[in-house]
Amino acid sequence: MPRSNAAKQWIPDAFGQAMIDLTAQLIVVSERSAEHLRSLHFPDVEQLWACIQADFQNNPAIYPSVMANINDVEGRKHFRKKWEAICFPQQPPCSPEQHIAIVLAAQAGLQSLSMQDLDNHPFEGEISYRAGLQAFIELGNQEAYNAAVQFDHNMCDKPIDLLHETIHCQDGPSGHITEYTVVDCGTSVVSGDYFVLQDVQGGEEACFS
């Protein structure tokens, strides 16, 4: 789904910017550890990964494997401390085990931010988008950055701002005007830009491209 004009023009408050920065940091540490693991002998890494992943699942008191309830403020703080300690150690990681733990903990951190800290945030998608660009810059991945920007450019001027709007269409032969609601829209390889319109009176849907 393309970014809305409201998302593009959004100026983050302190919380929003903090979420962008933290999300970007988690992406960066995860990708750096994943890159290191990709340079190692795959069968060895695969075996270690299975063991450490099992440790994560079996030891939620130590590892960030089970999120606290969204209303459990203290539990959420404790959960965050666990993934922060693994993702941002005082000393750089030096073993495959540490790199695997960082990837797993970063996934837990990103999931908790998305499902809890940003729950019902109107610009959650925009926060993820900006965090991704920020991470690409820090990682020096110009190709990925350019691809993300180009994708957004290709999606601009799409009909997203008409979503849920009411429009009126006139039938050519009869001249009858029917009232529709735009219930979906997007872009496909075959059809290009398309709208799914629902007849306000009859409830029938029709797709136009």
mmCIF file of C-alpha atoms in Angstrom:
data_model
loop_
_atom_site.group_PDB
_atom_site.id
_atom_site.type_symbol
_atom_site.label_atom_id
_atom_site.label_comp_id
_atom_site.label_asym_id
_atom_site.label_seq_id
_atom_site.Cartn_x
_atom_site.Cartn_y
_atom_site.Cartn_z
ATOM 1 C CA MET A 1 0.000 0.000 0.000
ATOM 2 C CA PRO A 2 1.443 3.401 -0.924
ATOM 3 C CA ARG A 3 2.209 5.995 1.733
ATOM 4 C CA SER A 4 -0.533 8.522 2.302
ATOM 5 C CA ASN A 5 0.090 12.240 2.026
ATOM 6 C CA ALA A 6 -0.506 12.529 5.757
ATOM 7 C CA ALA A 7 2.268 9.992 6.419
ATOM 8 C CA LYS A 8 4.715 11.767 4.118
ATOM 9 C CA GLN A 9 4.042 15.105 5.802
ATOM 10 C CA TRP A 10 4.082 13.734 9.347
ATOM 11 C CA ILE A 11 6.554 15.418 11.699
ATOM 12 C CA PRO A 12 7.406 12.956 14.507
ATOM 13 C CA ASP A 13 7.063 14.006 18.114
ATOM 14 C CA ALA A 14 9.687 12.871 20.646
ATOM 15 C CA PHE A 15 8.062 9.452 21.027
ATOM 16 C CA GLY A 16 7.723 8.925 17.292
ATOM 17 C CA GLN A 17 11.359 9.830 16.648
ATOM 18 C CA ALA A 18 12.511 7.597 19.501
ATOM 19 C CA MET A 19 10.619 4.694 17.927
ATOM 20 C CA ILE A 20 12.187 5.410 14.527
ATOM 21 C CA ASP A 21 15.680 5.506 16.043
ATOM 22 C CA LEU A 22 15.229 2.371 18.148
ATOM 23 C CA THR A 23 13.675 0.404 15.295
ATOM 24 C CA ALA A 24 16.567 1.417 13.039
ATOM 25 C CA GLN A 25 19.119 0.384 15.677
ATOM 26 C CA LEU A 26 17.527 -3.050 16.005
ATOM 27 C CA ILE A 27 17.551 -3.527 12.237
ATOM 28 C CA VAL A 28 21.228 -2.522 12.116
ATOM 29 C CA VAL A 29 22.474 -4.843 14.872
ATOM 30 C CA SER A 30 20.394 -7.717 13.514
ATOM 31 C CA GLU A 31 21.665 -7.272 9.967
ATOM 32 C CA ARG A 32 25.294 -6.949 11.065
ATOM 33 C CA SER A 33 25.075 -10.147 13.074
ATOM 34 C CA ALA A 34 23.235 -11.923 10.267
ATOM 35 C CA GLU A 35 25.914 -10.814 7.819
ATOM 36 C CA HIS A 36 28.609 -12.246 10.092
ATOM 37 C CA LEU A 37 26.729 -15.546 10.367
ATOM 38 C CA ARG A 38 26.373 -15.771 6.579
ATOM 39 C CA SER A 39 30.169 -15.722 6.324
ATOM 40 C CA LEU A 40 30.497 -18.867 8.464
ATOM 41 C CA HIS A 41 30.114 -22.571 7.657
ATOM 42 C CA PHE A 42 26.371 -23.019 7.214
ATOM 43 C CA PRO A 43 25.893 -26.492 8.801
ATOM 44 C CA ASP A 44 27.656 -25.329 11.965
ATOM 45 C CA VAL A 45 25.562 -22.164 12.158
ATOM 46 C CA GLU A 46 22.364 -24.108 11.500
ATOM 47 C CA GLN A 47 23.079 -26.457 14.395
ATOM 48 C CA LEU A 48 23.978 -23.633 16.760
ATOM 49 C CA TRP A 49 20.879 -21.694 15.716
ATOM 50 C CA ALA A 50 18.611 -24.611 16.599
ATOM 51 C CA CYS A 51 20.224 -24.977 20.023
ATOM 52 C CA ILE A 52 20.092 -21.284 20.899
ATOM 53 C CA GLN A 53 16.557 -20.904 19.594
ATOM 54 C CA ALA A 54 15.528 -23.798 21.839
ATOM 55 C CA ASP A 55 17.205 -22.064 24.792
ATOM 56 C CA PHE A 56 15.232 -18.909 24.018
ATOM 57 C CA GLN A 57 11.935 -20.761 23.964
ATOM 58 C CA ASN A 58 12.661 -22.812 27.091
ATOM 59 C CA ASN A 59 14.040 -20.001 29.257
ATOM 60 C CA PRO A 60 11.665 -17.000 29.073
ATOM 61 C CA ALA A 61 12.930 -15.826 32.457
ATOM 62 C CA ILE A 62 16.334 -15.170 30.878
ATOM 63 C CA TYR A 63 15.592 -14.569 27.207
ATOM 64 C CA PRO A 64 12.990 -12.317 25.531
ATOM 65 C CA SER A 65 10.856 -15.148 24.208
ATOM 66 C CA VAL A 66 7.483 -14.404 25.837
ATOM 67 C CA MET A 67 6.115 -10.875 25.759
ATOM 68 C CA ALA A 68 4.333 -9.493 28.773
ATOM 69 C CA ASN A 69 0.694 -8.503 28.534
ATOM 70 C CA ILE A 70 0.265 -5.096 26.930
ATOM 71 C CA ASN A 71 -1.234 -3.752 30.177
ATOM 72 C CA ASP A 72 1.605 -5.137 32.323
ATOM 73 C CA VAL A 73 3.858 -2.070 32.481
ATOM 74 C CA GLU A 74 6.512 -3.622 34.706
ATOM 75 C CA GLY A 75 6.496 -6.865 32.754
ATOM 76 C CA ARG A 76 7.020 -4.976 29.508
ATOM 77 C CA LYS A 77 9.920 -3.025 31.021
ATOM 78 C CA HIS A 78 11.525 -6.275 32.144
ATOM 79 C CA PHE A 79 11.015 -7.823 28.698
ATOM 80 C CA ARG A 80 12.627 -4.806 27.054
ATOM 81 C CA LYS A 81 15.644 -4.948 29.366
ATOM 82 C CA LYS A 82 16.243 -8.543 28.277
ATOM 83 C CA TRP A 83 16.381 -7.832 24.550
ATOM 84 C CA GLU A 84 18.277 -4.574 25.042
ATOM 85 C CA ALA A 85 20.981 -6.365 27.054
ATOM 86 C CA ILE A 86 21.485 -8.887 24.245
ATOM 87 C CA CYS A 87 21.206 -6.502 21.295
ATOM 88 C CA PHE A 88 23.377 -3.735 22.746
ATOM 89 C CA PRO A 89 26.125 -5.428 24.792
ATOM 90 C CA GLN A 90 28.936 -3.405 26.362
ATOM 91 C CA GLN A 91 31.495 -5.368 24.333
ATOM 92 C CA PRO A 92 31.101 -6.200 20.626
ATOM 93 C CA PRO A 93 29.889 -9.773 19.987
ATOM 94 C CA CYS A 94 32.728 -12.165 19.193
ATOM 95 C CA SER A 95 31.138 -15.612 18.936
ATOM 96 C CA PRO A 96 28.554 -17.153 16.605
ATOM 97 C CA GLU A 97 26.365 -17.838 19.638
ATOM 98 C CA GLN A 98 26.289 -14.142 20.504
ATOM 99 C CA HIS A 99 25.448 -13.152 16.939
ATOM 100 C CA ILE A 100 22.591 -15.663 16.797
ATOM 101 C CA ALA A 101 21.257 -14.400 20.124
ATOM 102 C CA ILE A 102 21.354 -10.834 18.812
ATOM 103 C CA VAL A 103 19.325 -11.735 15.727
ATOM 104 C CA LEU A 104 16.714 -13.539 17.824
ATOM 105 C CA ALA A 105 16.552 -10.806 20.460
ATOM 106 C CA ALA A 106 16.282 -8.091 17.800
ATOM 107 C CA GLN A 107 13.327 -9.926 16.269
ATOM 108 C CA ALA A 108 11.695 -10.013 19.699
ATOM 109 C CA GLY A 109 12.387 -6.327 20.183
ATOM 110 C CA LEU A 110 10.968 -5.341 16.808
ATOM 111 C CA GLN A 111 7.881 -7.447 17.428
ATOM 112 C CA SER A 112 7.263 -5.908 20.841
ATOM 113 C CA LEU A 113 7.665 -2.373 19.486
ATOM 114 C CA SER A 114 5.219 -3.072 16.680
ATOM 115 C CA MET A 115 2.609 -4.955 18.709
ATOM 116 C CA GLN A 116 2.764 -2.990 21.951
ATOM 117 C CA ASP A 117 4.604 0.350 21.884
ATOM 118 C CA LEU A 118 3.125 1.267 18.507
ATOM 119 C CA ASP A 119 -0.221 -0.447 19.000
ATOM 120 C CA ASN A 120 -2.857 1.684 17.241
ATOM 121 C CA HIS A 121 -0.291 4.379 16.413
ATOM 122 C CA PRO A 122 -1.601 6.199 13.314
ATOM 123 C CA PHE A 123 1.848 6.239 11.690
ATOM 124 C CA GLU A 124 3.216 2.827 12.597
ATOM 125 C CA GLY A 125 3.889 2.051 8.935
ATOM 126 C CA GLU A 126 5.637 5.368 8.404
ATOM 127 C CA ILE A 127 7.818 4.748 11.457
ATOM 128 C CA SER A 128 8.887 1.400 9.993
ATOM 129 C CA TYR A 129 9.559 2.984 6.599
ATOM 130 C CA ARG A 130 11.715 5.796 7.976
ATOM 131 C CA ALA A 131 13.525 3.425 10.319
ATOM 132 C CA GLY A 132 14.361 1.186 7.377
ATOM 133 C CA LEU A 133 15.860 4.070 5.408
ATOM 134 C CA GLN A 134 17.824 5.187 8.455
ATOM 135 C CA ALA A 135 19.160 1.649 8.933
ATOM 136 C CA PHE A 136 20.187 1.351 5.270
ATOM 137 C CA ILE A 137 22.189 4.569 5.606
ATOM 138 C CA GLU A 138 23.977 3.382 8.749
ATOM 139 C CA LEU A 139 24.709 0.006 7.163
ATOM 140 C CA GLY A 140 26.067 1.709 4.065
ATOM 141 C CA ASN A 141 23.610 -0.242 1.922
ATOM 142 C CA GLN A 142 23.007 2.321 -0.784
ATOM 143 C CA GLU A 143 21.418 -0.243 -3.088
ATOM 144 C CA ALA A 144 18.720 -1.133 -0.569
ATOM 145 C CA TYR A 145 18.150 2.539 0.252
ATOM 146 C CA ASN A 146 17.738 3.411 -3.430
ATOM 147 C CA ALA A 147 15.375 0.474 -3.942
ATOM 148 C CA ALA A 148 13.153 1.596 -1.042
ATOM 149 C CA VAL A 149 13.065 5.186 -2.280
ATOM 150 C CA GLN A 150 12.375 4.084 -5.859
ATOM 151 C CA PHE A 151 9.573 1.790 -4.721
ATOM 152 C CA ASP A 152 7.962 4.662 -2.828
ATOM 153 C CA HIS A 153 8.378 6.913 -5.874
ATOM 154 C CA ASN A 154 6.746 4.299 -8.105
ATOM 155 C CA MET A 155 3.817 4.099 -5.711
ATOM 156 C CA CYS A 156 3.209 7.848 -5.520
ATOM 157 C CA ASP A 157 0.067 9.381 -6.926
ATOM 158 C CA LYS A 158 -1.812 6.131 -6.387
ATOM 159 C CA PRO A 159 -5.476 6.213 -5.365
ATOM 160 C CA ILE A 160 -4.934 5.524 -1.653
ATOM 161 C CA ASP A 161 -6.419 8.865 -0.652
ATOM 162 C CA LEU A 162 -9.730 7.808 -2.225
ATOM 163 C CA LEU A 163 -10.008 4.777 0.057
ATOM 164 C CA HIS A 164 -13.419 4.774 1.834
ATOM 165 C CA GLU A 165 -14.497 7.815 -0.173
ATOM 166 C CA THR A 166 -17.905 7.912 -1.848
ATOM 167 C CA ILE A 167 -17.938 8.501 -5.597
ATOM 168 C CA HIS A 168 -20.677 8.634 -8.245
ATOM 169 C CA CYS A 169 -20.498 6.805 -11.579
ATOM 170 C CA GLN A 170 -22.808 7.346 -14.523
ATOM 171 C CA ASP A 171 -23.878 4.459 -16.704
ATOM 172 C CA GLY A 172 -23.322 5.409 -20.345
ATOM 173 C CA PRO A 173 -26.405 3.935 -22.073
ATOM 174 C CA SER A 174 -28.989 4.677 -19.377
ATOM 175 C CA GLY A 175 -27.492 7.753 -17.768
ATOM 176 C CA HIS A 176 -28.270 6.236 -14.338
ATOM 177 C CA ILE A 177 -25.941 7.448 -11.587
ATOM 178 C CA THR A 178 -24.826 4.903 -9.003
ATOM 179 C CA GLU A 179 -23.218 5.758 -5.692
ATOM 180 C CA TYR A 180 -20.134 3.681 -4.765
ATOM 181 C CA THR A 181 -17.684 3.469 -1.886
ATOM 182 C CA VAL A 182 -14.020 2.795 -2.648
ATOM 183 C CA VAL A 183 -13.355 -0.308 -0.511
ATOM 184 C CA ASP A 184 -9.923 -1.222 -1.897
ATOM 185 C CA CYS A 185 -7.291 -0.010 -4.303
ATOM 186 C CA GLY A 186 -3.803 -0.901 -5.373
ATOM 187 C CA THR A 187 -1.501 -1.794 -8.234
ATOM 188 C CA SER A 188 -0.971 -5.079 -10.015
ATOM 189 C CA VAL A 189 1.343 -6.207 -12.796
ATOM 190 C CA VAL A 190 -1.535 -7.023 -15.136
ATOM 191 C CA SER A 191 -4.095 -4.318 -14.355
ATOM 192 C CA GLY A 192 -1.933 -1.433 -13.189
ATOM 193 C CA ASP A 193 -3.774 0.890 -10.807
ATOM 194 C CA TYR A 194 -7.158 -0.459 -9.806
ATOM 195 C CA PHE A 195 -10.162 0.412 -7.597
ATOM 196 C CA VAL A 196 -12.665 -1.912 -5.982
ATOM 197 C CA LEU A 197 -16.004 -0.114 -5.729
ATOM 198 C CA GLN A 198 -18.957 -1.260 -3.646
ATOM 199 C CA ASP A 199 -22.488 -0.254 -4.563
ATOM 200 C CA VAL A 200 -23.808 1.680 -1.558
ATOM 201 C CA GLN A 201 -27.359 0.471 -2.229
ATOM 202 C CA GLY A 202 -26.941 -3.081 -3.468
ATOM 203 C CA GLY A 203 -23.658 -4.000 -1.822
ATOM 204 C CA GLU A 204 -22.250 -5.458 -5.051
ATOM 205 C CA GLU A 205 -18.568 -4.901 -5.792
ATOM 206 C CA ALA A 206 -16.888 -4.086 -9.085
ATOM 207 C CA CYS A 207 -13.218 -3.700 -9.964
ATOM 208 C CA PHE A 208 -12.045 -0.943 -12.286
ATOM 209 C CA SER A 209 -8.549 -0.272 -13.607
#
